[in-house]
Short mmCIF file of C-alpha atoms in Angstrom, two decimals:
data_model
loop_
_atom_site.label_atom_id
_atom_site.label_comp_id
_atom_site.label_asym_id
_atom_site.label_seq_id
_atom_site.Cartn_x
_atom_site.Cartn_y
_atom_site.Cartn_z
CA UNK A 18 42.83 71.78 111.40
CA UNK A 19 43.16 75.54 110.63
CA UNK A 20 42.36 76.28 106.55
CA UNK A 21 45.24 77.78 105.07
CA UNK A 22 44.65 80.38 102.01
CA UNK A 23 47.72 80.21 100.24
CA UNK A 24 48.14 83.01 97.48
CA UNK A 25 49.61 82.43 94.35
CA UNK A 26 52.69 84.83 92.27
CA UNK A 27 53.44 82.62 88.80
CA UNK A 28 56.63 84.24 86.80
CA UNK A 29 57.63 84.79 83.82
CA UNK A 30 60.69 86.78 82.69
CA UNK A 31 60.51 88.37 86.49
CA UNK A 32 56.67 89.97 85.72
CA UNK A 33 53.41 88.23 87.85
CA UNK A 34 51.25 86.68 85.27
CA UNK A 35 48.31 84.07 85.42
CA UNK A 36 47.72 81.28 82.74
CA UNK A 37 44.23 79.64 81.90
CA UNK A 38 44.52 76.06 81.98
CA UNK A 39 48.30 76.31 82.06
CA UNK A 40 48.25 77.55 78.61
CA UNK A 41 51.40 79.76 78.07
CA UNK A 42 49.67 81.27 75.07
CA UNK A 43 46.59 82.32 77.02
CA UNK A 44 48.56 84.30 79.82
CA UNK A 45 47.88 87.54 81.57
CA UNK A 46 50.56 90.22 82.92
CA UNK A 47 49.87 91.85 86.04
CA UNK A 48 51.43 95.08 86.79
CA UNK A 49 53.40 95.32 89.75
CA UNK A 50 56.52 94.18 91.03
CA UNK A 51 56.18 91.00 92.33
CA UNK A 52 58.31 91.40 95.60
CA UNK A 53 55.45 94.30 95.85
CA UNK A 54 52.70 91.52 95.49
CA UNK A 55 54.19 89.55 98.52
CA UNK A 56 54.70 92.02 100.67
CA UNK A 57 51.20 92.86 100.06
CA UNK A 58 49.85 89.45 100.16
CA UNK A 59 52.01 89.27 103.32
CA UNK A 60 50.12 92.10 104.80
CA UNK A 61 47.10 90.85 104.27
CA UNK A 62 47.91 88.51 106.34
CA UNK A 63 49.06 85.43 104.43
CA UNK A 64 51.25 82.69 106.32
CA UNK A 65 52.38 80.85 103.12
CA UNK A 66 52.76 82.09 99.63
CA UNK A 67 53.01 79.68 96.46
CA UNK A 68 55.25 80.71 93.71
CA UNK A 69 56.24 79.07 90.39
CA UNK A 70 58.90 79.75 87.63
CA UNK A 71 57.08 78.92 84.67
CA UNK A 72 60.08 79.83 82.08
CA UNK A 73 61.89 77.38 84.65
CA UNK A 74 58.69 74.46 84.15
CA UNK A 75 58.85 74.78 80.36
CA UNK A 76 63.04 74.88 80.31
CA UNK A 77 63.38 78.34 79.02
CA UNK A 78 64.93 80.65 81.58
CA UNK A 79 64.68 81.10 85.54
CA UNK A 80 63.42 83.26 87.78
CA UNK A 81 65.37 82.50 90.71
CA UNK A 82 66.92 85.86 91.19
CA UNK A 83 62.94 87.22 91.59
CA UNK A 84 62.31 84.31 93.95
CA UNK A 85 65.75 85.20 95.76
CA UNK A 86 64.48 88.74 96.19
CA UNK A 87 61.05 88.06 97.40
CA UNK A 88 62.58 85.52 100.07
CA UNK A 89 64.81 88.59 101.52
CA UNK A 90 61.77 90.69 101.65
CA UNK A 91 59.17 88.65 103.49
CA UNK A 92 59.44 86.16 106.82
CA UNK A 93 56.46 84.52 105.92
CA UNK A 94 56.25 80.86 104.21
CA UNK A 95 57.44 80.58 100.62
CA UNK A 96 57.37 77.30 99.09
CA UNK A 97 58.55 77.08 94.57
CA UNK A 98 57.95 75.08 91.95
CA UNK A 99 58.59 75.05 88.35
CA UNK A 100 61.63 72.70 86.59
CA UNK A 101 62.52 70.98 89.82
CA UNK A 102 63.50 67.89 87.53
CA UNK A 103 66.96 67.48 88.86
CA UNK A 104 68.65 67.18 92.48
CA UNK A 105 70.46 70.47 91.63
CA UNK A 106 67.22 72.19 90.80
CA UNK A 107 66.12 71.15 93.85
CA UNK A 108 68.83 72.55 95.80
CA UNK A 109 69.29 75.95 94.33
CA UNK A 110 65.55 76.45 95.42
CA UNK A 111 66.64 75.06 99.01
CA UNK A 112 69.56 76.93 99.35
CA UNK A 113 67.25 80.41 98.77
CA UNK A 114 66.00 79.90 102.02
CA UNK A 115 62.45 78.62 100.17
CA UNK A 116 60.74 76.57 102.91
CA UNK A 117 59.32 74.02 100.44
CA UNK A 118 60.24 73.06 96.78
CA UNK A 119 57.49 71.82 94.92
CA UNK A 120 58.30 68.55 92.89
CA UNK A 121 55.81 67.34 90.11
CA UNK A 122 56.70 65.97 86.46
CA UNK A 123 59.80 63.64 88.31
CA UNK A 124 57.51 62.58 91.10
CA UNK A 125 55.25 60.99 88.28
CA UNK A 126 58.03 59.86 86.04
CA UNK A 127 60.44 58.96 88.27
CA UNK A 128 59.25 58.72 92.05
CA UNK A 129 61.96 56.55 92.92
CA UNK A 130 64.40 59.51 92.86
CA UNK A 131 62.34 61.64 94.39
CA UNK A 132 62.18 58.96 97.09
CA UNK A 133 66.33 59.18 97.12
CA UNK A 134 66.04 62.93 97.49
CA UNK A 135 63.42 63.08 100.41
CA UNK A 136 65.23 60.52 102.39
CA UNK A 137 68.52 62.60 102.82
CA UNK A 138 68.84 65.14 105.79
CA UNK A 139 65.21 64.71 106.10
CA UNK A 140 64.71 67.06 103.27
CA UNK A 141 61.39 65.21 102.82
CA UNK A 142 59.81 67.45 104.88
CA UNK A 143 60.67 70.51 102.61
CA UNK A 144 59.16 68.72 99.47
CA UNK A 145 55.88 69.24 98.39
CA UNK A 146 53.89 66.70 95.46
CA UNK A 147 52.45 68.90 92.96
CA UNK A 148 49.61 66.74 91.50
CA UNK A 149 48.30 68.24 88.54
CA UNK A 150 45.26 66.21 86.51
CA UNK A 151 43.05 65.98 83.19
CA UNK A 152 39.82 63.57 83.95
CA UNK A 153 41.88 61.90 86.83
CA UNK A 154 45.03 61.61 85.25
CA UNK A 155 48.45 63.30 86.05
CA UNK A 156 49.42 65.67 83.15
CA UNK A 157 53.73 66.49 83.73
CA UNK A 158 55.97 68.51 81.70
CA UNK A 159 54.16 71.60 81.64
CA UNK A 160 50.38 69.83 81.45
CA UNK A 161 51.43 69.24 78.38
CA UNK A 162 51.74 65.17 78.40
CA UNK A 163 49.87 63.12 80.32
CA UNK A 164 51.51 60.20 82.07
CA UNK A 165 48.63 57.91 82.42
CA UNK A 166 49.32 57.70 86.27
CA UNK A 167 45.90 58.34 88.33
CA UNK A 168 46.19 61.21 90.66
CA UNK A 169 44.92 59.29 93.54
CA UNK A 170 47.72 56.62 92.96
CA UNK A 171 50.39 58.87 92.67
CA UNK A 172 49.24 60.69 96.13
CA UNK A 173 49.50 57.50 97.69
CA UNK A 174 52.87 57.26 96.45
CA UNK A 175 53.80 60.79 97.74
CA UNK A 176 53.00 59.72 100.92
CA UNK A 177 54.83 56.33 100.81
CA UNK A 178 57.74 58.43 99.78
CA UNK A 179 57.65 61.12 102.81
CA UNK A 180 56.64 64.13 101.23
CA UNK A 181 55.54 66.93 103.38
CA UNK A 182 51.91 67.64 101.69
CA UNK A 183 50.03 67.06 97.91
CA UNK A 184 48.97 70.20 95.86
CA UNK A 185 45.90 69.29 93.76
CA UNK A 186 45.27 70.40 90.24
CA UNK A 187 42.02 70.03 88.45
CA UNK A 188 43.73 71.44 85.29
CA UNK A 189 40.12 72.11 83.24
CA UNK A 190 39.83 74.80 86.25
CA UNK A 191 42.75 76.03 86.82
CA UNK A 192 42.93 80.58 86.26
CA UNK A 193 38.96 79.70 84.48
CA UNK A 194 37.59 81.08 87.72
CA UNK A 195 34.97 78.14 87.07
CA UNK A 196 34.80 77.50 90.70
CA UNK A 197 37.28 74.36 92.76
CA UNK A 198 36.96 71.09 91.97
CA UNK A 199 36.17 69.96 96.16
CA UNK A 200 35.06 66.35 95.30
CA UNK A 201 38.37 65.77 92.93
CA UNK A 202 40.67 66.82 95.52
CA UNK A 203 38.85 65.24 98.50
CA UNK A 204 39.28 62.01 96.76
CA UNK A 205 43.16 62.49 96.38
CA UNK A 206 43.17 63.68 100.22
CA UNK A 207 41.46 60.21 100.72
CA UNK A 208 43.84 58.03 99.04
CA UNK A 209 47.07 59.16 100.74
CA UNK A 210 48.49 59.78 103.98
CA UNK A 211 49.26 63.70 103.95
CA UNK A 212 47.94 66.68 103.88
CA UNK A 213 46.08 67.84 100.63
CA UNK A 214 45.76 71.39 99.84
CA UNK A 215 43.63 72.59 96.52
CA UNK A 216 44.51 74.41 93.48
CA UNK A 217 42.40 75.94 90.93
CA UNK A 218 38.94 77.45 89.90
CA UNK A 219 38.28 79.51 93.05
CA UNK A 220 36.61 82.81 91.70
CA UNK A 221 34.54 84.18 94.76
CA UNK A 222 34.17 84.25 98.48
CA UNK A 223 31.83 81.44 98.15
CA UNK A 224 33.98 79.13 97.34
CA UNK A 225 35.80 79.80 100.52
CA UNK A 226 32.45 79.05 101.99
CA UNK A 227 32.14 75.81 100.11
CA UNK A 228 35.61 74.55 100.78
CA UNK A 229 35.01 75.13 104.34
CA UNK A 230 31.92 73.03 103.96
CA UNK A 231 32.70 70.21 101.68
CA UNK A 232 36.42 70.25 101.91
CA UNK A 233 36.75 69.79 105.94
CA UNK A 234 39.25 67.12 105.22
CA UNK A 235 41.66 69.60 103.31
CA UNK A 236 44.69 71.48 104.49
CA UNK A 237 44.03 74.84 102.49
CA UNK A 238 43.70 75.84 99.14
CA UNK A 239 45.55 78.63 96.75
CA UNK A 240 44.21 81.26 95.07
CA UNK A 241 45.47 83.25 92.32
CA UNK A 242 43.57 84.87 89.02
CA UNK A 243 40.55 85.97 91.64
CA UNK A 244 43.03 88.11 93.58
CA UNK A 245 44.93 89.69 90.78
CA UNK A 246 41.21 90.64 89.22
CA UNK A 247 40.16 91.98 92.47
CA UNK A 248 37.06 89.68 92.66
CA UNK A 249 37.40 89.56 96.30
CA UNK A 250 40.39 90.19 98.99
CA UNK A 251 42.82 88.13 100.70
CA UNK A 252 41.67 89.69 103.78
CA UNK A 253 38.11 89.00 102.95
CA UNK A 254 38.98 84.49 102.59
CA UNK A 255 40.76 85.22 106.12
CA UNK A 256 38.04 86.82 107.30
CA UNK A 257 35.70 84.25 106.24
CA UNK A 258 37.83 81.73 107.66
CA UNK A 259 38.30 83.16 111.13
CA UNK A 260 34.59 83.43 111.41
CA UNK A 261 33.69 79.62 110.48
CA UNK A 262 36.88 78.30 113.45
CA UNK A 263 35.42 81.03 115.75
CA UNK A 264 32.00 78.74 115.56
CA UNK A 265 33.40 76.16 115.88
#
């Protein structure tokens, strides 16, 4: 299976920003339009890009016309998350033209529904779990509550339910640039059926290198903070990448 690097645009009030441990208080604004950042991630050769509408995850605004314009201005894969707590949420992200929405805080409080909502026109496989954890357990509304659901159990669930792939969170990681959590997320990849992808911590090419080794079992991983701050390239992951399938 082909590692997919999967770059990461988080909004607020239409402007690129990155949080540190999903703290709104401890965020950073990035210049830059962010259909500008796309089409440059794009460029660089990205297949997939992850975005979220974090006024839209905290219930104070929306960035869907920003997420409407970058989907007109790039072909590749865009998948959203961010306040998909409701059916209709769901669908205005769907109706965009977004190739996946990204469900999180319902799938742990309510997977049931979510099951009701994957199981119509197959729109399943356009629904991604976003798994986000504290010491093992799945934090929802923001990471600001936990739910006391494991993340391991709730990625088994995901896959019960027919999702198309889990998005792991170690949340003490997450924009630190403290390096990924590999062992954390290969667990989760070993308790459910899909695909796993990680989330969080990555702060140099040698994490790429280290995913690659201890993460075989992983579908990709997205990166965010280390990009903006220019530690190392998009085209520089890919390249490292390319080079490890070439050997093999």
């Amino acid at each position: 299976m082909n590692m997919e690097i999967i770059p990461a645009i988080d909004l607020i009030e239409g402007r690129c920003v990155r949080l540190r441990q999903g703290a709104y208080q401890e965020s950073t604004v990035y210049d830059g339009d962010p259909l500008d950042v796309a089409r440059s991630f794009e460029e660089a050769g990205a297949k997939r890009i992850h975005l979220v509408d974090l006024d839209a995850a905290r219930g104070s605004g929306s960035n869907l016309d920003t997420i409407g314009r970058i989907r007109r201005g790039v072909s590749c894969r865009l998948e959203v998350g961010g306040g998909v707590r409701d059916q209709d949420a769901l669908e205005r992200i769907l109706d965009l033209g977004i190739d996946y929405a990204i469900v999180g805080t319902v799938l742990a409080r309510n997977p049931d529904l979510v099951a009701r909502w994957a199981a119509g026109d197959h729109r399943g496989e356009r629904m991604l779990a976003s798994i986000d954890a504290r010491d093992g357990r799945v934090q929802v509304a923001g990471w600001q509550e936990s739910s006391g659901v494991l993340a391991t159990e709730l990625a088994r669930i995901a896959g019960e339910i027919g999702l198309a792939a889990v998005e792991y969170t170690n949340i003490a990681r997450d924009g630190m640039l403290s390096g990924p959590d590999v062992a954390g997320t290969v667990e989760v990849a070993r308790a459910t059926s899909l695909p796993v992808i990680l989330s969080g911590g990555i702060a140099a090419t040698a994490d790429t290198e280290t995913i690659l080794q201890e993460g075989q079992e992983l579908q990709g991983f997205i990166v965010g903070r280390a990009l903006y701050e220019g530690a190392f390239s998009l085209e520089e992951a890919l390249g490292i990448v390319a080079a490890r399938e070439d050997r093999s």
